[in-house]
PDB file of C-alpha atoms in Angstrom:
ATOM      1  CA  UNK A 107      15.890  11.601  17.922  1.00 73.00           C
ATOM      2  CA  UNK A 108      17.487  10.512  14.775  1.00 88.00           C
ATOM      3  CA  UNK A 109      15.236  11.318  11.362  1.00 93.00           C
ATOM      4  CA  UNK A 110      15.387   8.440   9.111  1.00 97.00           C
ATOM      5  CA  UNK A 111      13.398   9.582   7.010  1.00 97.00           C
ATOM      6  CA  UNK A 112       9.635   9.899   5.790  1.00 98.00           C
ATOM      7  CA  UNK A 113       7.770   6.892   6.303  1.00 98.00           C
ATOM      8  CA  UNK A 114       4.666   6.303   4.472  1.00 98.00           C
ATOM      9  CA  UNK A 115       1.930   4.629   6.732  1.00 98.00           C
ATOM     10  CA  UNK A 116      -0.732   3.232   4.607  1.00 98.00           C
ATOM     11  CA  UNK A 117      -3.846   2.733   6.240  1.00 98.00           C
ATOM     12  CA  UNK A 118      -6.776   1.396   3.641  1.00 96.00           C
ATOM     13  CA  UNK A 119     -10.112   1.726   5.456  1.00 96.00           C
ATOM     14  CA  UNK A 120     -14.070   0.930   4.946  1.00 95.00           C
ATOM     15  CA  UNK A 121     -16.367   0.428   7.560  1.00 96.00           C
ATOM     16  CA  UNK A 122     -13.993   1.042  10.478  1.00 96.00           C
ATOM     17  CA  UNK A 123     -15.573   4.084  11.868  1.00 96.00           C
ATOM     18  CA  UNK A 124     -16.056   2.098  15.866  1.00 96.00           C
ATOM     19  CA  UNK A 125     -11.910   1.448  15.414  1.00 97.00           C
ATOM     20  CA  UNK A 126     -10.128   4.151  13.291  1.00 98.00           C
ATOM     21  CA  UNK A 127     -10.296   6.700  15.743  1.00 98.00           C
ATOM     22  CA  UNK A 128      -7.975   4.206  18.242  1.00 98.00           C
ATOM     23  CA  UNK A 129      -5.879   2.874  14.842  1.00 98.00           C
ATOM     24  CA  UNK A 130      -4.737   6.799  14.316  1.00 98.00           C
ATOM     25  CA  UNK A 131      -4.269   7.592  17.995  1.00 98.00           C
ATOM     26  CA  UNK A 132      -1.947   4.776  18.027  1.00 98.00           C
ATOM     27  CA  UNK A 133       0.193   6.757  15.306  1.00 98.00           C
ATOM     28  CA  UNK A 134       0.110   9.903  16.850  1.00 98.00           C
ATOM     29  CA  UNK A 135       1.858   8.076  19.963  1.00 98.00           C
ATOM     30  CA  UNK A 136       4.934   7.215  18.176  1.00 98.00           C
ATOM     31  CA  UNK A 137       8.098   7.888  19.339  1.00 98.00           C
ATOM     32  CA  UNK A 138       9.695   8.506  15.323  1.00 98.00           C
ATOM     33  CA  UNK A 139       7.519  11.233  14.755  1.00 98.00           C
ATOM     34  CA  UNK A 140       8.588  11.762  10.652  1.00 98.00           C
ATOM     35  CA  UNK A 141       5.271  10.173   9.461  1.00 98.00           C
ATOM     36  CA  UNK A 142       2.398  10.631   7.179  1.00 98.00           C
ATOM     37  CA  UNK A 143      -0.381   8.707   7.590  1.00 98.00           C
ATOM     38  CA  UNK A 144      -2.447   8.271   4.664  1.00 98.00           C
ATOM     39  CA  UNK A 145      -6.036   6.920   5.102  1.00 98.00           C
ATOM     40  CA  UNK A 146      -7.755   5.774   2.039  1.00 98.00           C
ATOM     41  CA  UNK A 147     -11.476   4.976   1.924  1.00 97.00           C
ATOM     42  CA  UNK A 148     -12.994   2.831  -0.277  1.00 96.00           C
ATOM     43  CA  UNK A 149     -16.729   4.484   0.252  1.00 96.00           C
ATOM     44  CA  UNK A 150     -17.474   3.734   3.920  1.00 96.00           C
ATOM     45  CA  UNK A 151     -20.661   4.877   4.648  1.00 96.00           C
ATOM     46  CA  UNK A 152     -20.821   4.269   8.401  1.00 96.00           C
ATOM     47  CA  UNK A 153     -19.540   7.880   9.158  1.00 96.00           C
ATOM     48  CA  UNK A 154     -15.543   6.671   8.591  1.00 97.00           C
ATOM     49  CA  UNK A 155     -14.608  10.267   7.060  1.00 97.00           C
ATOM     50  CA  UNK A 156     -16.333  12.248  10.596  1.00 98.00           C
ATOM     51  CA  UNK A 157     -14.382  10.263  12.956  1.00 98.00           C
ATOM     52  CA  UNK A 158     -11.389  11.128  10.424  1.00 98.00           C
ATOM     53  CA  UNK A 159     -11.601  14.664   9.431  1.00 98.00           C
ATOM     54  CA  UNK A 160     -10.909  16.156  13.083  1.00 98.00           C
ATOM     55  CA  UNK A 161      -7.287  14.536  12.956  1.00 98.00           C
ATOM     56  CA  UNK A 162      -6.924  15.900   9.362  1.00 98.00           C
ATOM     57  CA  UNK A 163      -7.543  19.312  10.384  1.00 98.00           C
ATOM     58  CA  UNK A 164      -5.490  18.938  13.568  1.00 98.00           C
ATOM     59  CA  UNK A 165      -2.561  17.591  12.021  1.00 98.00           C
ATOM     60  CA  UNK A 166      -1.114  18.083   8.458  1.00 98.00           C
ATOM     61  CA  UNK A 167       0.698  14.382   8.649  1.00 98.00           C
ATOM     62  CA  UNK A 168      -2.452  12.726   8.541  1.00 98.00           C
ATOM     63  CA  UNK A 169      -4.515  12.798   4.405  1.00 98.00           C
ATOM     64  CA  UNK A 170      -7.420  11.629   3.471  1.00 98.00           C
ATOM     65  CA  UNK A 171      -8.478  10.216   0.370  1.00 98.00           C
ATOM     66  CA  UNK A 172     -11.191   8.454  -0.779  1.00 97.00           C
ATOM     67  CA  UNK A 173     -12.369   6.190  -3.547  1.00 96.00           C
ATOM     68  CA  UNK A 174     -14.736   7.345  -6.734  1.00 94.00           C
ATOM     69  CA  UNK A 175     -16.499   4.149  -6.127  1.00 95.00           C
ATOM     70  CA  UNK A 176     -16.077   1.145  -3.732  1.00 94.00           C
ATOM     71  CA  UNK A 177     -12.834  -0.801  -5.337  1.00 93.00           C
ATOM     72  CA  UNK A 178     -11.838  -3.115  -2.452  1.00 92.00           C
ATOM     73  CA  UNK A 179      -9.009  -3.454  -0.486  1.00 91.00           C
ATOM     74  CA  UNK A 180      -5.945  -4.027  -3.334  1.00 92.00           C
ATOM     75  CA  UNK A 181      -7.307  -1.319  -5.532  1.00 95.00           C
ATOM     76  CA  UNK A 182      -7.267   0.653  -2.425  1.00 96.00           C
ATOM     77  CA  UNK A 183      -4.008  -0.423  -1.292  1.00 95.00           C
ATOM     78  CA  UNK A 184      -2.582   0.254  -4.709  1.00 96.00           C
ATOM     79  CA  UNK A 185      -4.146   3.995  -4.718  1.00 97.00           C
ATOM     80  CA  UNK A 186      -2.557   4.761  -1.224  1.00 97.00           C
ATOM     81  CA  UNK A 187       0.656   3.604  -2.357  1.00 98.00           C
ATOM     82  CA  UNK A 188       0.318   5.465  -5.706  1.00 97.00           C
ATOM     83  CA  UNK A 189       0.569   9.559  -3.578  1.00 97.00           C
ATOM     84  CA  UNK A 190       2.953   7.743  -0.564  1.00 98.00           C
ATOM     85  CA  UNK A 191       6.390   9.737  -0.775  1.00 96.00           C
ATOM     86  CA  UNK A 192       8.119   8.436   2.411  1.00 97.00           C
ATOM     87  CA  UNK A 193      11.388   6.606   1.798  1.00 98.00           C
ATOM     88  CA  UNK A 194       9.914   4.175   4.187  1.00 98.00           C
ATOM     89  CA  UNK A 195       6.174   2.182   3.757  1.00 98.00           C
ATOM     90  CA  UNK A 196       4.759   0.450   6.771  1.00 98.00           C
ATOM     91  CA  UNK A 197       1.025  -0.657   6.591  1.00 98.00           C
ATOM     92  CA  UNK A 198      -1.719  -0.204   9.333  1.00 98.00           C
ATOM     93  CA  UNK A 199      -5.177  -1.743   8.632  1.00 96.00           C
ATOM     94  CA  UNK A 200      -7.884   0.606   9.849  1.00 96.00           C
ATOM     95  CA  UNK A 201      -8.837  -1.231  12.951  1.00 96.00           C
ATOM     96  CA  UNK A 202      -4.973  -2.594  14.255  1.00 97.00           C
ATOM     97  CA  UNK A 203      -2.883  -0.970  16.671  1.00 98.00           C
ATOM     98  CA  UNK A 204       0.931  -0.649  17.138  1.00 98.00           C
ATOM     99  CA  UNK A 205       3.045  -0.160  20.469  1.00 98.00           C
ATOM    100  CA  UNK A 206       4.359   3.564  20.661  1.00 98.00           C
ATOM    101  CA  UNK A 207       8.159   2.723  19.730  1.00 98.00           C
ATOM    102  CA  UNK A 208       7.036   0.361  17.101  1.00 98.00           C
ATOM    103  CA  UNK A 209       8.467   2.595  14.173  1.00 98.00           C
ATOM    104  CA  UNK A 210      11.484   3.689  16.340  1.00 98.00           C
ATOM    105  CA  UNK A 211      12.407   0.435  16.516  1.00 98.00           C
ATOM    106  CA  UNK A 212      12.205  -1.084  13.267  1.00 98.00           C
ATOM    107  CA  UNK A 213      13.998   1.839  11.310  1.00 98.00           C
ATOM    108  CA  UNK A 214      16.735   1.212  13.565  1.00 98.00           C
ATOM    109  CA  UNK A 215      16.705  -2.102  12.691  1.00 98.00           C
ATOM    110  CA  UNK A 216      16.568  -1.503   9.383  1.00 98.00           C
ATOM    111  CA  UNK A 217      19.300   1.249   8.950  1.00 98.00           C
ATOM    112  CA  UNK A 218      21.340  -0.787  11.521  1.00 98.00           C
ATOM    113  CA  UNK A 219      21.444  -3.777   9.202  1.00 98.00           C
ATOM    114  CA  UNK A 220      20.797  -2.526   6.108  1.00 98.00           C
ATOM    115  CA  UNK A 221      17.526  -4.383   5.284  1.00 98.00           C
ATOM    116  CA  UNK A 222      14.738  -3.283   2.999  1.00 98.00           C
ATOM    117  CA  UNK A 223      12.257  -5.821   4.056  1.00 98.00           C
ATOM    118  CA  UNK A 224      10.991  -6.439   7.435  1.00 98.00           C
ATOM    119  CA  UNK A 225       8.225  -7.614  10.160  1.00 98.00           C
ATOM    120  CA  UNK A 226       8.203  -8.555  13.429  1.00 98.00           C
ATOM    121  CA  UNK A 227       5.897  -9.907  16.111  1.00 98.00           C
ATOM    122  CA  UNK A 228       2.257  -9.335  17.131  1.00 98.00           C
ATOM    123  CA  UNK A 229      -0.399  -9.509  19.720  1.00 98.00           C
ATOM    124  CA  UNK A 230      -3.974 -10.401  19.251  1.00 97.00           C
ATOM    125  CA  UNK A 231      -6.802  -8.504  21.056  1.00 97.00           C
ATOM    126  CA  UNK A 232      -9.993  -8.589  20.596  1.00 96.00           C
ATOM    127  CA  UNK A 233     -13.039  -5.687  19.575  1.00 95.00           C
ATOM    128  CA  UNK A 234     -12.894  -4.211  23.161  1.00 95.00           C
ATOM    129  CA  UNK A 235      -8.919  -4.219  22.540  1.00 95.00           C
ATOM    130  CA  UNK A 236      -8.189  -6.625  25.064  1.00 96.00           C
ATOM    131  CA  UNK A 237      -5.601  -9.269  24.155  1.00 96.00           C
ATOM    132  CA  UNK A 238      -6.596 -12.722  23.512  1.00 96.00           C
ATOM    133  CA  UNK A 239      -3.609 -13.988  24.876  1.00 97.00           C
ATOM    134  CA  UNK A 240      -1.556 -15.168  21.602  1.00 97.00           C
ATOM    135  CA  UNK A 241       1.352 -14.132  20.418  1.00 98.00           C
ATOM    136  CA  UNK A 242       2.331 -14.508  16.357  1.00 98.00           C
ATOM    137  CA  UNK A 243       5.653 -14.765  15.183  1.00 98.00           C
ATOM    138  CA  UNK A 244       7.733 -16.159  12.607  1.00 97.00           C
ATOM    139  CA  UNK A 245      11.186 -16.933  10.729  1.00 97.00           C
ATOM    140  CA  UNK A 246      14.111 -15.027  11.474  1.00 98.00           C
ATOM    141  CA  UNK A 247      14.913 -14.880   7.350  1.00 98.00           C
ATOM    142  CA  UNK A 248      12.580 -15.119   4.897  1.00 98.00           C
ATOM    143  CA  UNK A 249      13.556 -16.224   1.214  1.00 98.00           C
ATOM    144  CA  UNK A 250      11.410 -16.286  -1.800  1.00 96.00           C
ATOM    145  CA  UNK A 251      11.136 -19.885  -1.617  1.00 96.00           C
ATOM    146  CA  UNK A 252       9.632 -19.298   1.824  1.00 97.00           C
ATOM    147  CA  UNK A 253       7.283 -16.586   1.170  1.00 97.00           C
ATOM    148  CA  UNK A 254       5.808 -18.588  -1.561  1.00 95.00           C
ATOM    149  CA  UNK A 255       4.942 -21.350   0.786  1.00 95.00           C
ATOM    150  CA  UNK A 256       3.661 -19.239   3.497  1.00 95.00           C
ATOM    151  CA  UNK A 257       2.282 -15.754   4.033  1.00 95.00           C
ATOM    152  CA  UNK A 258       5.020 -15.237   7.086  1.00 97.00           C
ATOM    153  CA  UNK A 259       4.441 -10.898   7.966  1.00 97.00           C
ATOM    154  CA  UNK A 260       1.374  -9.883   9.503  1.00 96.00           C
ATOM    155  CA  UNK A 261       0.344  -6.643   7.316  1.00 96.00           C
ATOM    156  CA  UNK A 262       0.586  -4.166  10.385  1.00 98.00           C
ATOM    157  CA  UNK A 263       4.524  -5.702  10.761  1.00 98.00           C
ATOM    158  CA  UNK A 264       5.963  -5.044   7.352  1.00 98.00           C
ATOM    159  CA  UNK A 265       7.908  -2.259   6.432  1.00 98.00           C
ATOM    160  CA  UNK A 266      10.078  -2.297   3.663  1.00 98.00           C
ATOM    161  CA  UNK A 267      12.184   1.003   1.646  1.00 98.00           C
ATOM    162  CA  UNK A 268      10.645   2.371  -1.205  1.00 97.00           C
ATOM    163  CA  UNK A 269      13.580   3.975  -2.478  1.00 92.00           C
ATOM    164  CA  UNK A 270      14.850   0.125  -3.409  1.00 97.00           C
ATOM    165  CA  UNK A 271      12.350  -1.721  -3.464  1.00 98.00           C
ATOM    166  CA  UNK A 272      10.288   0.393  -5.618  1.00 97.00           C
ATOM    167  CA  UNK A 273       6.590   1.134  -5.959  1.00 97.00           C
ATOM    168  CA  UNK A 274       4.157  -1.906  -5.529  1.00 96.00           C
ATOM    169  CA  UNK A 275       1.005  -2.613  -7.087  1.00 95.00           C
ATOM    170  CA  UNK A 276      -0.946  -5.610  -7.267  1.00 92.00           C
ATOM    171  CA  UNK A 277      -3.550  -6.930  -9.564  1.00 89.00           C
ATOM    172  CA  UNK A 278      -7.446  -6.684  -8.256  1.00 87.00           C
ATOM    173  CA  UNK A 279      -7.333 -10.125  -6.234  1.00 83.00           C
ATOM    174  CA  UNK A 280     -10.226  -9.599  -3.147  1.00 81.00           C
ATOM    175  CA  UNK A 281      -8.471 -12.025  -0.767  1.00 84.00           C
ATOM    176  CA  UNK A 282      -4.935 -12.909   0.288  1.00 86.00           C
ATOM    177  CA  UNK A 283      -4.169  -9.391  -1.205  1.00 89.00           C
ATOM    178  CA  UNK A 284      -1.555  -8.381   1.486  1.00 91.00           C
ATOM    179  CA  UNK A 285       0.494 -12.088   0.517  1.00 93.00           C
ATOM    180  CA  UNK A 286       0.528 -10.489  -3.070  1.00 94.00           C
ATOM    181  CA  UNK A 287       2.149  -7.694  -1.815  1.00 96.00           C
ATOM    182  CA  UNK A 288       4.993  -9.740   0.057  1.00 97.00           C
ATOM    183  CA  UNK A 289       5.509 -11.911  -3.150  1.00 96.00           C
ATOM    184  CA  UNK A 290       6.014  -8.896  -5.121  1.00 96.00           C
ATOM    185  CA  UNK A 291       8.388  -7.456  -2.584  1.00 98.00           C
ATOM    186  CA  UNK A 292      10.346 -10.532  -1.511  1.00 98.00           C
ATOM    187  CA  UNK A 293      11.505 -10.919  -5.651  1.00 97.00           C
ATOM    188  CA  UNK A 294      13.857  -7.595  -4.561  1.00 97.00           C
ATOM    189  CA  UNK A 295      14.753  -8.563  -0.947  1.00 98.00           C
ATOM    190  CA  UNK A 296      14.606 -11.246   1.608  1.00 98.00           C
ATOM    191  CA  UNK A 297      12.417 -10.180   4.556  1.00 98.00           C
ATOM    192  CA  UNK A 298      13.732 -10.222   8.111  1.00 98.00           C
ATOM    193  CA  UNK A 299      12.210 -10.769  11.671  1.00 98.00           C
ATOM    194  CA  UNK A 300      12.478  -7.759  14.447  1.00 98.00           C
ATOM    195  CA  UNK A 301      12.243 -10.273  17.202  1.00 98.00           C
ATOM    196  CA  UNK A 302      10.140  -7.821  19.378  1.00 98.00           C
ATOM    197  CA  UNK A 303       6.151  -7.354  19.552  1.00 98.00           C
ATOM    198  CA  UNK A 304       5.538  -4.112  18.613  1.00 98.00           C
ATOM    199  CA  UNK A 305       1.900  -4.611  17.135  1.00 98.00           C
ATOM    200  CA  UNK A 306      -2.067  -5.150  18.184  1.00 98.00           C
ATOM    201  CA  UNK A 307      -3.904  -7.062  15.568  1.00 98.00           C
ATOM    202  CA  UNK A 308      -7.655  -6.901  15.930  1.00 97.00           C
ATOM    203  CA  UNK A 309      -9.553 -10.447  15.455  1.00 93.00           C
ATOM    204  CA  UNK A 310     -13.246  -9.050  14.588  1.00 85.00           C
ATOM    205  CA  UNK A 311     -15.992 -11.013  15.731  1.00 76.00           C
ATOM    206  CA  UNK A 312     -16.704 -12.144  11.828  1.00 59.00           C
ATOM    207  CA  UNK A 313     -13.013 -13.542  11.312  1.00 49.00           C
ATOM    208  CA  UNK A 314     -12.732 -15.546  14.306  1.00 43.00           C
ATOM    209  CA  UNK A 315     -14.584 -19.099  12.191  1.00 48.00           C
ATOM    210  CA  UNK A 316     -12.078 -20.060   9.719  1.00 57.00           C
ATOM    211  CA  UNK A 317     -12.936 -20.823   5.989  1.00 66.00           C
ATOM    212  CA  UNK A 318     -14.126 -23.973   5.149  1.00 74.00           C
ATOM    213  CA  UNK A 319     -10.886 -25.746   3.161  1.00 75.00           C
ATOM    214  CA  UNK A 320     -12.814 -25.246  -0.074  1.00 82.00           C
ATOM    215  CA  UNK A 321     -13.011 -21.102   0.296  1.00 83.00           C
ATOM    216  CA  UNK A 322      -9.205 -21.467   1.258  1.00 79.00           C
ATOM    217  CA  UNK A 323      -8.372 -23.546  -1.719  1.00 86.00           C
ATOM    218  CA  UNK A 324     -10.240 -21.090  -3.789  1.00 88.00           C
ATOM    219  CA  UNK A 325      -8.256 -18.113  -2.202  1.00 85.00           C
ATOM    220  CA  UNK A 326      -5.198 -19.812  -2.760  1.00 88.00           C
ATOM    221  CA  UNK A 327      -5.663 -21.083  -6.095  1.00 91.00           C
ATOM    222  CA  UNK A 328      -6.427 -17.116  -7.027  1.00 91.00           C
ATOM    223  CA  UNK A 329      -3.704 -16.073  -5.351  1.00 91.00           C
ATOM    224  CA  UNK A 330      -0.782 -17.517  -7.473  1.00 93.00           C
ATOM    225  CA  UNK A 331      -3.154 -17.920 -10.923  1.00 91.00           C
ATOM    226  CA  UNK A 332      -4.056 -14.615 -11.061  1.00 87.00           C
ATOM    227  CA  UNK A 333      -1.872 -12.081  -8.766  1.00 88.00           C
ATOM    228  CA  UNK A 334       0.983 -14.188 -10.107  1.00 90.00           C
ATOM    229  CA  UNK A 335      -0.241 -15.233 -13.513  1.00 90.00           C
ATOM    230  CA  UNK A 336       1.121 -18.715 -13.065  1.00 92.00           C
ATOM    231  CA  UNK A 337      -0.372 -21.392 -15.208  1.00 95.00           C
ATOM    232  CA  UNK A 338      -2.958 -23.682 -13.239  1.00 94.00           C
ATOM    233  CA  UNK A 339      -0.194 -26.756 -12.736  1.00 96.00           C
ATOM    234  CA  UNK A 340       1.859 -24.481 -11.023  1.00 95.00           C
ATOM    235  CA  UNK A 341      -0.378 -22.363  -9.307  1.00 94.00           C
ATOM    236  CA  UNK A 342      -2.176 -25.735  -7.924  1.00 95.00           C
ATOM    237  CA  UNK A 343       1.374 -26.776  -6.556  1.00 96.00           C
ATOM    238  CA  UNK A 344       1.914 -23.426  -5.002  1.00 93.00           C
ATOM    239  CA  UNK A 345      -1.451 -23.826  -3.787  1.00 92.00           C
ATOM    240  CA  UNK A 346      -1.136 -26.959  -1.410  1.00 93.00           C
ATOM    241  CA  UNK A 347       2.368 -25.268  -0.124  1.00 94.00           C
ATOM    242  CA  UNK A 348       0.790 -22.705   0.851  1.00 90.00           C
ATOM    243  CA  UNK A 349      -2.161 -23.882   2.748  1.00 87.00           C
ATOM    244  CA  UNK A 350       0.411 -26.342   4.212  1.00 93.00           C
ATOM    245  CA  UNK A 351       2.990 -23.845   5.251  1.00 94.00           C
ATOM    246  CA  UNK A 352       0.233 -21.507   7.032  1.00 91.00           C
ATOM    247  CA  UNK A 353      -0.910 -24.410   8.831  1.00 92.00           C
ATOM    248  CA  UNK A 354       3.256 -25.526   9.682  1.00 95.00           C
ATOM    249  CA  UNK A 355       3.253 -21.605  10.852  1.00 96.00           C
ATOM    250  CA  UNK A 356       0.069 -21.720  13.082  1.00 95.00           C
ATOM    251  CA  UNK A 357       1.739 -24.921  14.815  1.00 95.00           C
ATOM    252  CA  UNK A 358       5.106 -23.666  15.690  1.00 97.00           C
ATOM    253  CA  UNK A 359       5.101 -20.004  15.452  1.00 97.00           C
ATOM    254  CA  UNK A 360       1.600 -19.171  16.697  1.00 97.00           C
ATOM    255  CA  UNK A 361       1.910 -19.285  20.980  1.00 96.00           C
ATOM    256  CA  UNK A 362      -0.306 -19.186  23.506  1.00 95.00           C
ATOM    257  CA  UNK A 363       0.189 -16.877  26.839  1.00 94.00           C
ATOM    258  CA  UNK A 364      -1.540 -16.239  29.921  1.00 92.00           C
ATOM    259  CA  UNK A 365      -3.520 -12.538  29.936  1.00 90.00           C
ATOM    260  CA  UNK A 366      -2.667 -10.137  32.895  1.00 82.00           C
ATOM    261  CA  UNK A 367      -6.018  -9.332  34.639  1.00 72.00           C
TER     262      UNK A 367
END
């Protein structure tokens, strides 16, 4: 097994206690075994830090933290990022899943090619963890240009390296927090595609009905007026390429396939 180094997996929880137990198991089955895992709560008070603490005490990889008060997910984000000191960062929401080789794989990919910014493809399942049947992709290369106009990683996908990319933080936005976090990256690096699926993301029963085009405007608009402090002509442009390029990504990169039974 080569050792590529520490990677940081930052896993920002609250709430997640039904999942988190499967999220961490999922870690503990990877093949690249040179991992902490640090979960961060943000005050869950559904019993989050019981399903946790067994794994803490069973294995010294996995740290918990938690929040003085309930901050949200980019404060939390930002706090988990702030005590990470892997040369590598990957991010696992609390209640998503990756495929064992999944960090095996994209080290290799990055150390083979010499990239500091990459993602790759994803299933959907569903809250009994059974896939939905579709598969999300994306571009091969990202630019800046492109990951202004569309949020193209899926947060469990992206890894990037810390050592050149730097520490991230982000400003308090509540949505569209993780696309703050690419734009911020993507200024230091293009981003490139791992064409494999190597990742489970969980559609909860309270995400599957869109926002209404008014809350997405609103996210949007917040997005590049505040996280990126652009004035409101700009931000309005970036705005309507963004909600356009999402949509351009749902149509050709978004697929459909038939479940096994």
């Amino acid at each position: 097994m080569n050792d590529w180094g520490l990677v940081s997996i930052i896993t920002p929880t609250w709430n997640c206690a039904e999942y988190i137990e499967e999220t961490v198991r999922s870690v503990l089955a990877q093949t690249y075994v040179h991992w902490e895992l640090i979960i961060y709560d943000d005050c869950s008070t559904d019993g989050t830090e019981a399903v946790v603490r067994p794994f803490v005490e069973a294995d010294s990889r996995i740290k918990y933290f938690c929040n003085r008060q309930n901050s949200g997910a980019a404060v939390t984000r930002n706090h988990a990022l702030r005590v990470a000191g892997g040369r590598w960062v990957a991010f696992l929401d609390s209640d998503d899943l990756w495929m064992p080789q999944k960090l095996e794989r994209q080290l290799r990919f990055m150390v083979d090619n010499q990239y500091a910014f990459t993602y790759h493809k994803y299933v959907e399942i569903n809250e009994s963890s059974e896939e939905t049947g579709v598969l999300v992709g994306g571009k091969k290369v990202v630019s800046k240009l492109d990951m202004f106009a569309c949020c193209w990683p899926g947060c469990l996908s992206v890894m990037y390296e810390a050592e050149k990319i730097g520490l991230v933080q982000i400003l308090d936005v509540k949505k569209n927090n993780d696309t703050a976090m690419w734009l911020k990256i993507i200024r230091k690096s293009r981003c490139y595609l791992l064409d494999e699926c190597l990742g489970m993301y969980r559609r909860r029963q309270g995400s599957i009905t869109p926002p209404d085009i008014r809350t997405k405007i609103k996210w949007h608009y917040t997005l590049f007026h505040e996280a990126e402090r652009q004035n409101p002509v700009v931000a309005v442009f970036w705005m309507c390429m963004n909600i356009i390029g999402n949509s351009y990504k749902k149509l050709f990169y978004v697929k459909k396939y038939n479940v096994k039974k």
